[in-house]
Amino acid sequence: MKKIETMSIHDGYDAKQLLGSVSVPIFQTSTFEFQSAEHGEKSFSGEADGHIYTRIGNPTVDVLEKRMAVLEGGERALAFGSGMGAISAVLIALTKANEHILCSNGLYGCTFGLLKMMEEKYGMDVQLTDFTSEEKIRHAIKENTAVIYIETPVNPTMQLIDLKKISKIAKEYDIPVVVDNTFSTPYLQRPIELGCDIVVHSATKYLNGHGDVIAGIAIGTEERMDEIASTTRNNIGAVLAPFDAWLLLRGLKTLPLRMDRHCDNAKKIAAKLETHPNVEAVYYPGLDDPTVYKKQMHRGGGVLAFDIKGDKYNAQQFLNALTFVKVAVSLGDAETLIEHPATMTHAVIPEEERTHMGIKDSLIRLSVGLEHWEDVWKDLEVALDTLS
Ligand code: PLP
């Protein structure tokens, strides 16, 4: 097998088949002409190959999907118009009304919002669980558990969950495990190799890496992905546009390079934050307890979180004192981005549940960019000093 640095540039595409164009062509079309009426009929019945309509499939998007399937070690990938598009399509396809969904104790705000909506509309039983011990996991599984849904690192608390342990237990009960791998990307963590069933991404983040696309990806077995493609993706229709797929293919070429720099920078910033008198605690993979980190992550990633000494107003005062570090949600861009989860990305979660997840008003999430880390630290340090 080739190395990820090579796969992220080449896999899924043969230039010779497309007039030698080394850059993947953008098939900016909504529909495809059939060779004849009979060919149209065969295309719809599945007897003939070829494209029908871009919501069902598009050659530029196909290349991205093939590349992502290889990178995550799955059989088939599906691209979506957003990370939430991917997550909704997967969760709706895997569940029926009144079933139980077991989740990590911490979820991106809109994933939490989606699950709450499924609870209210379809009678789902959604349970956020502490996955730290085997006993707790077994205890939480019910007869009607349809799916286990995990973020690791958890957004934004950076808690890690042992994917190998969970997938081993889930297999005994025949429950699919879905992992949101947005923070790590396949360069740092490969959940399918650890026994998990489906990987989802907000490709808006590191996979694209340049802050100019909203996109999602889901990867899994051919059988599961075929079903999602023909049901929830096709019928709900949160598909990715060909141009956005092209931007993602361009971003992917530098994924390993970018990730290494993000990791170098974030590790140095985490170490500096730990020494600052106005910082209460720093959360970064491998920093406190490296047990799970060493089992499943290649490096710590570019996101970290920290509690400042103070309340919401001090957090806002700190953010307002920054100069080039951008106060903005999202992560994985070249620019360093910083946000206040309690009032931004996780504001939809009721305060009590937020506190239970470890999201205090003093918590800050930082996506360390590709700038020189000393410049980033200087900006953070000067702003933190204003809290004294
Ligand atoms: N998953 C995680 C971990 C995220 O951080 C986000 C967005 O911030 C999403 C999913 C949703 O992705 P999108 O904004 O591309 O819909």
GROMACS .gro file of C-alpha atoms and ligand atoms in nm:
model
  404
    1MET     CA    1   0.000   0.000   0.000
    2LYS     CA    2   0.124   0.348  -0.085
    3LYS     CA    3   0.184   0.604   0.190
    4ILE     CA    4  -0.083   0.864   0.275
    5GLU     CA    5   0.129   1.150   0.130
    6THR     CA    6   0.110   0.976  -0.210
    7MET     CA    7  -0.251   0.855  -0.184
    8SER     CA    8  -0.381   1.202  -0.100
    9ILE     CA    9  -0.238   1.331  -0.430
   10HIS     CA   10  -0.303   1.041  -0.669
   11ASP     CA   11  -0.568   0.794  -0.563
   12GLY     CA   12  -0.900   0.766  -0.740
   13TYR     CA   13  -0.791   0.938  -1.060
   14ASP     CA   14  -0.630   0.837  -1.388
   15ALA     CA   15  -0.542   1.145  -1.596
   16LYS     CA   16  -0.498   0.932  -1.910
   17GLN     CA   17  -0.869   0.862  -1.912
   18LEU     CA   18  -0.953   1.234  -1.917
   19LEU     CA   19  -0.746   1.381  -2.202
   20GLY     CA   20  -0.434   1.373  -1.981
   21SER     CA   21  -0.557   1.655  -1.757
   22VAL     CA   22  -0.335   1.629  -1.450
   23SER     CA   23  -0.573   1.846  -1.249
   24VAL     CA   24  -0.909   1.670  -1.214
   25PRO     CA   25  -1.157   1.838  -1.455
   26ILE     CA   26  -1.463   2.006  -1.304
   27PHE     CA   27  -1.776   1.853  -1.455
   28GLN     CA   28  -1.996   2.157  -1.400
   29THR     CA   29  -2.319   2.000  -1.519
   30SER     CA   30  -2.645   1.912  -1.354
   31THR     CA   31  -2.743   1.634  -1.595
   32PHE     CA   32  -2.592   1.386  -1.846
   33GLU     CA   33  -2.720   1.300  -2.194
   34PHE     CA   34  -2.812   0.935  -2.249
   35GLN     CA   35  -2.697   0.756  -2.565
   36SER     CA   36  -3.060   0.659  -2.633
   37ALA     CA   37  -3.395   0.622  -2.456
   38GLU     CA   38  -3.310   0.256  -2.390
   39HIS     CA   39  -2.976   0.356  -2.238
   40GLY     CA   40  -3.168   0.597  -2.012
   41GLU     CA   41  -3.394   0.314  -1.900
   42LYS     CA   42  -3.095   0.086  -1.833
   43SER     CA   43  -2.914   0.362  -1.643
   44PHE     CA   44  -3.210   0.398  -1.407
   45SER     CA   45  -3.252   0.024  -1.359
   46GLY     CA   46  -2.880  -0.017  -1.285
   47GLU     CA   47  -2.808  -0.232  -1.591
   48ALA     CA   48  -2.592   0.037  -1.752
   49ASP     CA   49  -2.303   0.230  -1.596
   50GLY     CA   50  -2.261   0.602  -1.639
   51HIS     CA   51  -2.390   0.921  -1.493
   52ILE     CA   52  -2.753   1.029  -1.480
   53TYR     CA   53  -2.788   1.348  -1.277
   54THR     CA   54  -2.541   1.526  -1.046
   55ARG     CA   55  -2.749   1.469  -0.732
   56ILE     CA   56  -2.699   1.095  -0.794
   57GLY     CA   57  -2.335   1.118  -0.899
   58ASN     CA   58  -2.081   1.339  -1.079
   59PRO     CA   59  -1.735   1.248  -1.217
   60THR     CA   60  -1.547   1.519  -1.020
   61VAL     CA   61  -1.724   1.420  -0.699
   62ASP     CA   62  -1.653   1.052  -0.779
   63VAL     CA   63  -1.277   1.116  -0.772
   64LEU     CA   64  -1.303   1.282  -0.431
   65GLU     CA   65  -1.511   0.992  -0.300
   66LYS     CA   66  -1.266   0.732  -0.430
   67ARG     CA   67  -0.972   0.920  -0.277
   68MET     CA   68  -1.143   0.957   0.061
   69ALA     CA   69  -1.240   0.587   0.071
   70VAL     CA   70  -0.873   0.494   0.026
   71LEU     CA   71  -0.749   0.749   0.281
   72GLU     CA   72  -0.989   0.625   0.552
   73GLY     CA   73  -0.941   0.257   0.463
   74GLY     CA   74  -1.310   0.207   0.375
   75GLU     CA   75  -1.476   0.054   0.070
   76ARG     CA   76  -1.687   0.349  -0.042
   77ALA     CA   77  -1.710   0.718   0.045
   78LEU     CA   78  -2.000   0.956  -0.015
   79ALA     CA   79  -1.959   1.331  -0.042
   80PHE     CA   80  -2.217   1.573   0.100
   81GLY     CA   81  -2.289   1.945   0.090
   82SER     CA   82  -2.189   1.982   0.457
   83GLY     CA   83  -2.069   1.782   0.755
   84MET     CA   84  -2.423   1.800   0.895
   85GLY     CA   85  -2.553   1.669   0.561
   86ALA     CA   86  -2.329   1.363   0.603
   87ILE     CA   87  -2.416   1.312   0.970
   88SER     CA   88  -2.794   1.344   0.909
   89ALA     CA   89  -2.787   1.106   0.612
   90VAL     CA   90  -2.593   0.844   0.812
   91LEU     CA   91  -2.797   0.870   1.133
   92ILE     CA   92  -3.135   0.872   0.958
   93ALA     CA   93  -3.035   0.575   0.741
   94LEU     CA   94  -2.913   0.367   1.035
   95THR     CA   95  -3.210   0.422   1.267
   96LYS     CA   96  -3.586   0.370   1.290
   97ALA     CA   97  -3.837   0.557   1.505
   98ASN     CA   98  -3.821   0.481   1.879
   99GLU     CA   99  -3.474   0.330   1.870
  100HIS     CA  100  -3.189   0.407   2.107
  101ILE     CA  101  -2.879   0.605   2.004
  102LEU     CA  102  -2.577   0.593   2.229
  103CYS     CA  103  -2.338   0.891   2.202
  104SER     CA  104  -2.015   1.019   2.345
  105ASN     CA  105  -2.056   1.259   2.635
  106GLY     CA  106  -1.993   1.560   2.417
  107LEU     CA  107  -2.101   1.639   2.063
  108TYR     CA  108  -2.076   1.925   1.818
  109GLY     CA  109  -2.374   2.157   1.887
  110CYS     CA  110  -2.564   2.088   1.562
  111THR     CA  111  -2.515   1.710   1.594
  112PHE     CA  112  -2.668   1.744   1.940
  113GLY     CA  113  -2.947   1.956   1.785
  114LEU     CA  114  -3.014   1.692   1.517
  115LEU     CA  115  -3.036   1.415   1.778
  116LYS     CA  116  -3.271   1.623   1.996
  117MET     CA  117  -3.491   1.681   1.692
  118MET     CA  118  -3.496   1.306   1.622
  119GLU     CA  119  -3.593   1.253   1.986
  120GLU     CA  120  -3.882   1.498   1.964
  121LYS     CA  121  -4.010   1.401   1.619
  122TYR     CA  122  -3.941   1.029   1.598
  123GLY     CA  123  -3.937   0.918   1.961
  124MET     CA  124  -3.566   0.832   1.957
  125ASP     CA  125  -3.400   0.766   2.289
  126VAL     CA  126  -3.071   0.960   2.273
  127GLN     CA  127  -2.825   0.894   2.551
  128LEU     CA  128  -2.497   1.074   2.609
  129THR     CA  129  -2.261   0.835   2.784
  130ASP     CA  130  -1.933   0.821   2.963
  131PHE     CA  131  -1.740   0.568   2.752
  132THR     CA  132  -1.439   0.547   2.981
  133SER     CA  133  -1.491   0.193   3.115
  134GLU     CA  134  -1.605  -0.132   2.956
  135GLU     CA  135  -1.859  -0.174   3.236
  136LYS     CA  136  -2.018   0.165   3.163
  137ILE     CA  137  -2.041   0.090   2.790
  138ARG     CA  138  -2.203  -0.252   2.844
  139HIS     CA  139  -2.441  -0.103   3.098
  140ALA     CA  140  -2.551   0.169   2.853
  141ILE     CA  141  -2.629  -0.065   2.562
  142LYS     CA  142  -3.000  -0.148   2.532
  143GLU     CA  143  -3.189  -0.408   2.330
  144ASN     CA  144  -3.296  -0.140   2.082
  145THR     CA  145  -2.960   0.040   2.052
  146ALA     CA  146  -2.934   0.111   1.680
  147VAL     CA  147  -2.607   0.300   1.664
  148ILE     CA  148  -2.314   0.420   1.872
  149TYR     CA  149  -2.206   0.769   1.769
  150ILE     CA  150  -1.870   0.906   1.883
  151GLU     CA  151  -1.658   1.215   1.848
  152THR     CA  152  -1.294   1.172   1.948
  153PRO     CA  153  -1.139   1.408   2.035
  154VAL     CA  154  -1.472   1.537   2.162
  155ASN     CA  155  -1.552   1.886   2.035
  156PRO     CA  156  -1.459   2.110   2.224
  157THR     CA  157  -1.337   1.941   2.544
  158MET     CA  158  -1.075   1.732   2.360
  159GLN     CA  159  -1.157   1.422   2.566
  160LEU     CA  160  -1.043   1.100   2.391
  161ILE     CA  161  -1.249   0.783   2.355
  162ASP     CA  162  -1.096   0.440   2.306
  163LEU     CA  163  -1.225   0.337   1.963
  164LYS     CA  164  -1.082  -0.016   1.964
  165LYS     CA  165  -1.244  -0.097   2.297
  166ILE     CA  166  -1.584   0.038   2.193
  167SER     CA  167  -1.590  -0.126   1.852
  168LYS     CA  168  -1.496  -0.463   2.004
  169ILE     CA  169  -1.790  -0.445   2.245
  170ALA     CA  170  -2.029  -0.308   1.978
  171LYS     CA  171  -1.948  -0.603   1.748
  172GLU     CA  172  -2.069  -0.846   2.015
  173TYR     CA  173  -2.410  -0.674   2.001
  174ASP     CA  174  -2.399  -0.612   1.625
  175ILE     CA  175  -2.431  -0.233   1.670
  176PRO     CA  176  -2.261  -0.010   1.410
  177VAL     CA  177  -2.014   0.244   1.544
  178VAL     CA  178  -2.002   0.583   1.370
  179VAL     CA  179  -1.705   0.811   1.437
  180ASP     CA  180  -1.676   1.180   1.360
  181ASN     CA  181  -1.310   1.205   1.256
  182THR     CA  182  -1.318   1.577   1.171
  183PHE     CA  183  -1.056   1.683   1.427
  184SER     CA  184  -0.802   1.414   1.340
  185THR     CA  185  -0.843   1.335   0.969
  186PRO     CA  186  -0.713   0.999   0.842
  187TYR     CA  187  -0.360   1.135   0.872
  188LEU     CA  188  -0.381   1.122   1.253
  189GLN     CA  189  -0.647   0.857   1.326
  190ARG     CA  190  -0.809   0.580   1.117
  191PRO     CA  191  -1.123   0.456   1.297
  192ILE     CA  192  -1.208   0.185   1.040
  193GLU     CA  193  -0.872   0.016   1.106
  194LEU     CA  194  -0.964   0.022   1.476
  195GLY     CA  195  -1.285  -0.172   1.405
  196CYS     CA  196  -1.537   0.112   1.365
  197ASP     CA  197  -1.796   0.094   1.087
  198ILE     CA  198  -1.858   0.441   0.948
  199VAL     CA  199  -1.645   0.755   0.955
  200VAL     CA  200  -1.801   1.097   0.906
  201HIS     CA  201  -1.629   1.428   0.848
  202SER     CA  202  -1.698   1.791   0.832
  203ALA     CA  203  -1.473   1.822   0.526
  204THR     CA  204  -1.515   2.197   0.572
  205LYS     CA  205  -1.227   2.170   0.819
  206TYR     CA  206  -0.884   2.007   0.776
  207LEU     CA  207  -0.968   1.797   0.468
  208ASN     CA  208  -1.021   2.114   0.268
  209GLY     CA  209  -0.797   2.323   0.491
  210HIS     CA  210  -0.844   2.662   0.330
  211GLY     CA  211  -1.169   2.787   0.483
  212ASP     CA  212  -1.353   2.827   0.153
  213VAL     CA  213  -1.584   2.525   0.129
  214ILE     CA  214  -1.868   2.371   0.331
  215ALA     CA  215  -1.861   1.994   0.275
  216GLY     CA  216  -1.909   1.654   0.437
  217ILE     CA  217  -1.794   1.296   0.378
  218ALA     CA  218  -1.907   0.957   0.505
  219ILE     CA  219  -1.701   0.640   0.456
  220GLY     CA  220  -1.789   0.277   0.522
  221THR     CA  221  -1.857  -0.056   0.356
  222GLU     CA  222  -1.987  -0.074   0.000
  223GLU     CA  223  -2.314  -0.222   0.125
  224ARG     CA  224  -2.389   0.048   0.385
  225MET     CA  225  -2.278   0.335   0.164
  226ASP     CA  226  -2.478   0.205  -0.136
  227GLU     CA  227  -2.785   0.210   0.083
  228ILE     CA  228  -2.719   0.563   0.212
  229ALA     CA  229  -2.645   0.685  -0.144
  230SER     CA  230  -2.976   0.557  -0.278
  231THR     CA  231  -3.189   0.659   0.022
  232THR     CA  232  -3.101   0.947   0.253
  233ARG     CA  233  -2.839   1.113   0.033
  234ASN     CA  234  -3.040   1.095  -0.286
  235ASN     CA  235  -3.376   1.172  -0.130
  236ILE     CA  236  -3.272   1.444   0.115
  237GLY     CA  237  -3.025   1.574  -0.142
  238ALA     CA  238  -2.750   1.737   0.062
  239VAL     CA  239  -2.497   1.672  -0.215
  240LEU     CA  240  -2.162   1.833  -0.289
  241ALA     CA  241  -2.121   2.066  -0.588
  242PRO     CA  242  -1.853   1.966  -0.847
  243PHE     CA  243  -1.652   2.285  -0.794
  244ASP     CA  244  -1.646   2.230  -0.418
  245ALA     CA  245  -1.532   1.871  -0.476
  246TRP     CA  246  -1.248   2.009  -0.688
  247LEU     CA  247  -1.147   2.254  -0.413
  248LEU     CA  248  -1.143   1.963  -0.169
  249LEU     CA  249  -0.926   1.754  -0.403
  250ARG     CA  250  -0.686   2.044  -0.417
  251GLY     CA  251  -0.686   2.079  -0.039
  252LEU     CA  252  -0.629   1.707   0.015
  253LYS     CA  253  -0.302   1.717  -0.178
  254THR     CA  254  -0.139   1.906   0.111
  255LEU     CA  255  -0.326   1.738   0.400
  256PRO     CA  256  -0.023   1.556   0.551
  257LEU     CA  257   0.199   1.863   0.516
  258ARG     CA  258  -0.058   2.093   0.671
  259MET     CA  259  -0.145   1.852   0.952
  260ASP     CA  260   0.218   1.821   1.058
  261ARG     CA  261   0.252   2.198   1.083
  262HIS     CA  262  -0.082   2.231   1.268
  263CYS     CA  263   0.037   1.965   1.515
  264ASP     CA  264   0.381   2.125   1.566
  265ASN     CA  265   0.223   2.465   1.628
  266ALA     CA  266  -0.057   2.341   1.855
  267LYS     CA  267   0.181   2.143   2.075
  268LYS     CA  268   0.402   2.447   2.127
  269ILE     CA  269   0.105   2.675   2.199
  270ALA     CA  270  -0.040   2.420   2.446
  271ALA     CA  271   0.291   2.415   2.634
  272LYS     CA  272   0.300   2.795   2.649
  273LEU     CA  273  -0.063   2.821   2.761
  274GLU     CA  274   0.011   2.584   3.049
  275THR     CA  275   0.262   2.831   3.189
  276HIS     CA  276   0.038   3.139   3.170
  277PRO     CA  277  -0.094   3.256   3.511
  278ASN     CA  278  -0.439   3.343   3.369
  279VAL     CA  279  -0.494   2.995   3.226
  280GLU     CA  280  -0.663   2.743   3.455
  281ALA     CA  281  -0.625   2.426   3.246
  282VAL     CA  282  -0.523   2.318   2.894
  283TYR     CA  283  -0.683   2.029   2.702
  284TYR     CA  284  -0.481   1.874   2.421
  285PRO     CA  285  -0.460   1.506   2.317
  286GLY     CA  286  -0.187   1.320   2.503
  287LEU     CA  287  -0.115   1.604   2.743
  288ASP     CA  288  -0.258   1.458   3.064
  289ASP     CA  289  -0.320   1.087   3.021
  290PRO     CA  290  -0.149   0.954   2.707
  291THR     CA  291  -0.298   0.600   2.727
  292VAL     CA  292  -0.578   0.634   2.468
  293TYR     CA  293  -0.382   0.889   2.266
  294LYS     CA  294  -0.094   0.645   2.214
  295LYS     CA  295  -0.334   0.366   2.114
  296GLN     CA  296  -0.507   0.548   1.832
  297MET     CA  297  -0.360   0.884   1.736
  298HIS     CA  298  -0.052   0.946   1.529
  299ARG     CA  299  -0.020   1.304   1.661
  300GLY     CA  300  -0.234   1.544   1.869
  301GLY     CA  301  -0.388   1.760   1.593
  302GLY     CA  302  -0.428   2.135   1.558
  303VAL     CA  303  -0.716   2.203   1.797
  304LEU     CA  304  -0.685   2.259   2.168
  305ALA     CA  305  -0.905   2.402   2.440
  306PHE     CA  306  -0.831   2.586   2.761
  307ASP     CA  307  -1.010   2.734   3.059
  308ILE     CA  308  -0.913   3.087   3.145
  309LYS     CA  309  -0.930   3.206   3.504
  310GLY     CA  310  -1.257   3.396   3.497
  311ASP     CA  311  -1.611   3.394   3.364
  312LYS     CA  312  -1.792   3.460   3.036
  313TYR     CA  313  -1.711   3.832   3.045
  314ASN     CA  314  -1.340   3.764   3.095
  315ALA     CA  315  -1.353   3.515   2.805
  316GLN     CA  316  -1.511   3.782   2.584
  317GLN     CA  317  -1.260   4.043   2.704
  318PHE     CA  318  -0.977   3.805   2.609
  319LEU     CA  319  -1.120   3.736   2.261
  320ASN     CA  320  -1.174   4.107   2.199
  321ALA     CA  321  -0.809   4.181   2.282
  322LEU     CA  322  -0.672   3.960   2.002
  323THR     CA  323  -0.531   4.126   1.691
  324PHE     CA  324  -0.477   3.881   1.398
  325VAL     CA  325  -0.605   3.561   1.560
  326LYS     CA  326  -0.959   3.550   1.425
  327VAL     CA  327  -1.262   3.524   1.653
  328ALA     CA  328  -1.456   3.281   1.435
  329VAL     CA  329  -1.613   2.937   1.454
  330SER     CA  330  -1.480   2.651   1.234
  331LEU     CA  331  -1.136   2.499   1.254
  332GLY     CA  332  -0.864   2.350   1.037
  333ASP     CA  333  -0.794   2.661   0.832
  334ALA     CA  334  -0.456   2.821   0.761
  335GLU     CA  335  -0.568   3.110   0.985
  336THR     CA  336  -0.572   3.059   1.362
  337LEU     CA  337  -0.937   3.065   1.473
  338ILE     CA  338  -1.064   3.106   1.826
  339GLU     CA  339  -1.413   3.083   1.971
  340HIS     CA  340  -1.619   3.063   2.290
  341PRO     CA  341  -1.811   2.731   2.274
  342ALA     CA  342  -2.065   2.816   2.548
  343THR     CA  343  -2.201   3.113   2.352
  344MET     CA  344  -2.115   3.001   1.997
  345THR     CA  345  -2.073   2.643   1.862
  346HIS     CA  346  -2.238   2.478   2.164
  347ALA     CA  347  -2.487   2.749   2.261
  348VAL     CA  348  -2.782   2.533   2.146
  349ILE     CA  349  -2.707   2.282   2.421
  350PRO     CA  350  -2.894   2.366   2.744
  351GLU     CA  351  -2.661   2.500   3.014
  352GLU     CA  352  -2.704   2.204   3.247
  353GLU     CA  353  -2.606   1.955   2.977
  354ARG     CA  354  -2.324   2.178   2.861
  355THR     CA  355  -2.181   2.185   3.211
  356HIS     CA  356  -2.214   1.807   3.231
  357MET     CA  357  -2.009   1.783   2.909
  358GLY     CA  358  -1.738   2.002   3.065
  359ILE     CA  359  -1.816   2.315   2.863
  360LYS     CA  360  -1.782   2.593   3.116
  361ASP     CA  361  -1.817   2.965   3.044
  362SER     CA  362  -1.441   2.992   3.088
  363LEU     CA  363  -1.366   2.742   2.809
  364ILE     CA  364  -1.201   2.865   2.488
  365ARG     CA  365  -1.148   2.655   2.173
  366LEU     CA  366  -0.845   2.733   1.963
  367SER     CA  367  -0.773   2.602   1.614
  368VAL     CA  368  -0.405   2.671   1.568
  369GLY     CA  369  -0.330   2.771   1.210
  370LEU     CA  370  -0.026   2.759   0.987
  371GLU     CA  371   0.124   3.095   1.082
  372HIS     CA  372   0.455   3.106   1.271
  373TRP     CA  373   0.366   2.974   1.616
  374GLU     CA  374   0.560   3.251   1.795
  375ASP     CA  375   0.338   3.516   1.634
  376VAL     CA  376   0.027   3.325   1.738
  377TRP     CA  377   0.156   3.289   2.092
  378LYS     CA  378   0.245   3.660   2.115
  379ASP     CA  379  -0.113   3.755   2.017
  380LEU     CA  380  -0.261   3.512   2.271
  381GLU     CA  381  -0.019   3.614   2.546
  382VAL     CA  382  -0.085   3.987   2.512
  383ALA     CA  383  -0.462   3.923   2.516
  384LEU     CA  384  -0.434   3.689   2.818
  385ASP     CA  385  -0.228   3.951   3.003
  386THR     CA  386  -0.523   4.190   2.981
  387LEU     CA  387  -0.709   3.962   3.224
  388SER     CA  388  -0.466   4.036   3.509
  389PLP     N1  389  -1.858   1.765   1.325
  389PLP     C1  390  -1.773   1.845   1.393
  389PLP     C2  391  -1.679   1.785   1.492
  389PLP     C3  392  -1.774   1.983   1.372
  389PLP     O1  393  -1.691   2.062   1.439
  389PLP     C4  394  -1.867   2.037   1.278
  389PLP     C5  395  -1.874   2.182   1.251
  389PLP     O2  396  -1.811   2.261   1.316
  389PLP     C6  397  -1.954   1.950   1.211
  389PLP     C7  398  -1.946   1.815   1.236
  389PLP     C8  399  -2.054   2.002   1.110
  389PLP     O3  400  -1.989   2.028   0.991
  389PLP     P1  401  -2.042   2.136   0.881
  389PLP     O4  402  -2.029   2.270   0.943
  389PLP     O5  403  -1.948   2.112   0.766
  389PLP     O6  404  -2.182   2.100   0.851
   0.00000   0.00000   0.00000
